[in-house]
C-alpha cells in the first residue's frame, strides 16, 4: 500500500474517531464556539503578548482575528495548517517561560510553507481543548478529500470569498456598480451593455437591481461560458449541443489517448459532472457538464499515476536523483535567521530525503546545531534528531540520508553518537544489508525505513583499539573561508551589538529590494553586496558616533568586519580558484603520487579529530574530500562540491563526471557566498548525473519550483530514476547531438486560451490596476541543446478569457531529463510582469486537451493541447498522426484537395505555404505575427518600448542564468518544422467536412533552424 493511500486511511480513521468518541454534536458545538470567537493572548517575539479575538469564518475556511493592522489579510487558511500542538512546546513559548502560563491553556498552530507558528493562550483549559479539537477535525477532513472534492471545495470557497470582497457595504447583495468593480478586478473587459444584460438575466428574485450569492453564481456561469470548449463539444457531437456516451468515448480515445474506455466509465463521467438531472436521465453530457469535466483533475496536464510510486526502486542508490536540502535548520538567510527543528519536519514531509545537520560544541556538554561563524540562532542536536526520528517516514518509507557536518570536540562527538543510537535505534541497523553485494550501493527498496549517516570515517590503517584519529576537514560544506567569517566577541560589547544591528538592517533592506524585482530573475543579492554596504556604512556610522572616542574601541569594532572587506583585494580570484570547501576542498586519503602533486601546488591539508563511536555509524555514505581526479573509488564514498567547483568540473570533465556518478554519490551544495539563501539552477548538475543536489528549501522561487516538478514524477518520494543513458555509458551533455542513437521526442503544444488570469502579484495599484495584456511563454529546461523558449502573441485587455490559438513545437534529445515550464506574463510598455507559472516534468505530461493550473492560484489556468511524437534520425514522419497515413494513402491528387482546408480555430491561412519540392508544409511567419511577438519581448537596451514595436534584428542575444545554468536561447525560430491539424479535429472527421478550411502540415527534419 502506498504511503499516500495509508495516509488517507489514517485521516479517515481520525475523522471517524472524532465522530465516534466526540459525537457529531460535540464537533458542531466546537465549530459554533470557534465561529462565535474566543479572546486569546497571541504571543510574539520580543513582546508580552497581544489580546485578540480569534474566530473561524462562516465558511470554515480560515482563522481570523481582530483588531489587526492587516485588516482582511489577518487570516490563516485552514488548507495551510500543518499541525496543532498542545502545551508550551514551541520556541516562542520557551522564550516566554517566565509568563507563568497554564500549559493546559496553551496551544500552537503551525502553518504555511515555512512552518510559521501562531502561539495562543486561552483563559481556561476548556477553550483550548475546543479549538484544538475543532482544528484537528477540520484538518482531518481536508486530508481525506480526493482531488475532485478538493477542487470543488476550493472553487466554492473562491466564489464565496469573491462575493464577500465585492460586497462593499456588507448587505449580502451586489448591485451593478459593485459588479463593474469586481469585473475590473477580475480582468474582464466586456461592454457595459453586455454586463447589464447578463445581470438582468441572473436577477430573478423580487429584489430587482441586486444579486444574491445564488444569483451571482448564475451570473458568473453565464460570464464564464467557454467558446473553445463549446466548439470542441460540437466537433465530437456531430454538431449537437451535447455528447452521448459514445461521443464521449470517441473523444477520450481519439484526443485524450485513453485506452480501455468502457461505456460504464463514460456513464460515470456523465453522472459525476453533469448538473442537469434530465440530461443525466438521458445519459448525455451538456456543455456545462463537459466544462466541469474538462476543468476537473481528470483533465489536468499532470499524469495522475505519477502521484504514486511508479518507477523501479530496486536499482542502486547512485541511479537515482535524491531530493536534498542545504542547511535544513535555517528559516531564512544564512547570516541572521533563526534555526528551527520544525524545518526538518517540514522538508521531510515535503519529500526531501537528504537533510543536513551542522554540529558544534554547546554549553553543558550538549552539542548544538547552527550555521557556524554567523549570527544564526542555535538549537539542540538532541531536539533535531528527535524531530527527524518522528517525521522521517511519515509520508514515505524510503531511506533518509543524514548529512552530519562535524565541528565538535571528541567528548561532544561521543554525545552525538550516543543520541543517534538511542533515538534512531533500529533505523541505523544495516547489518542485513551489509552482507549483500559490496561492489554496488543498495537500493531504496532494500533500505526502506533506514537512516544513513553521511559523515567521516576513520582510515582503515588506524589500530582497531584506537578511540579517535585524524581525518580531513577539507570538505566541510558549511565552512566559510577564514577571510569571511564573522568573528564574535563578548555578548555585552556595545560595538558587537552595533555591528549586528547594522548588518541585520542592511540585509533586511537588500532582501526586501530583491523581492520587488522580476520573480523569474535568478539574480540575487550575494555576500559582496552586503559586505560593501556594511563596510562603508559602518565606517561612516562609527565616525559619526561621538561616544566612541577611544582608538582601541574603534579599531576593535572595525575588526569585526575587517575580514569582510578583504574581498576587495583578492575576493574575485578567490571565488574562482580557491580550493577550501565552503567553496572548494583539498583531497585527502590520496595516493603518494597525488600527495606529491598536492605538495607542489602548496595546498595544506586541514584535519580534525574524529571519535570512533561516530565513525562507526557511517556505512554507505562516507564523506571524502572533493577532488579534481574523478577516479572510481569505493561505492560508499560520497564527494561533496560547492556549486563553484562543481561548475568547473561540469564544463571541463563532463563525460568523466557522468561515469563517476554511475558508481558513487555526489553532493552539490550552494556557495557560501549565498547569504540570502538563494539557490543555483539544479538542472545544470542533474544533466551530469549528480544525485544529491542540495537546495535551500526555505527560499521559494524558480529553482525550488524546478526541484518540486522534478520529484513529483515518482510520487514525491524523494527518489527519481535517472534516464538509462546516465546509468550506463557516457555522453557529452553539451554536444549538439549528445545521443545520436537515442530516440528523440517532439512536443507540440497548442496554447488555446486562458481562464481567470489575475493581475501580477507585485502590481503597484493592486486590484485597481489596469486590465492585463497576457501572453504565455513555454520554456524547456533540460540538456543545453534542449533548452529554449517560445511565446505566444499578446492579447490586449483580457485576463479573464484570452484566446491565443498558437502552436509551439519543441524537439527533445533526452526527454526523461526535461522539464516543461508554462509562464504567464502581463505585457507592459516598459517590460513585462510575472503573473504565474506551472512547471511539469516532460514525462508527466498528459496528451490531448488539458488545463494547466498555475501554481498557488485557485482558478487561474491555461487551456492547451498536448501532442508527443517520436523522432528517428533526420526524418520524422508523423506515424502517430492518422492524417499522415491518410494523406499518403490518398495520393497527390487528394492531397492537393486537402491543402486548402483550415483548422477550426486557425484564423490566418496565409501563414501556411507548401514546399512543392518536398511535398511538406512549412509555416511562414507573417510580418504582423512577428510584430505582435516582438511586443511580448523585453525592450531592447536604450530603446523605448511600445505596444506595437517595429521588428528588430531577430538574432537576439543569448542569455545565461547566473549560476551556470545551461544557455537558453530566447531568439524566435524562423520556421516551425511541424504544425499539426487543429487538435480539435479528429482524423475521421477530416474527410467528411469537405467545405471546411483546413491545412495539414508535416515535418521534414528533426532539426530546427534558429535565428
XYZ file of C-alpha atoms in Angstrom, residues 326 477 582-583 641-643 667-674 678-680 694-696:
21
model
C 21.087 22.514 2.401
C 30.220 22.057 3.157
C 32.682 26.279 1.569
C 33.949 26.971 -1.943
C 31.338 20.005 -4.124
C 30.333 23.602 -3.817
C 28.458 24.835 -6.874
C 26.517 16.092 -3.382
C 26.386 19.661 -4.714
C 25.644 22.498 -2.297
C 25.223 26.285 -2.657
C 28.192 28.608 -2.440
C 28.993 30.046 0.983
C 28.551 33.483 -0.566
C 24.802 32.971 -0.963
C 19.264 31.968 -2.901
C 19.538 28.820 -4.983
C 21.550 27.820 -8.032
C 21.102 20.368 -2.194
C 18.912 23.469 -2.234
C 17.741 25.986 0.356
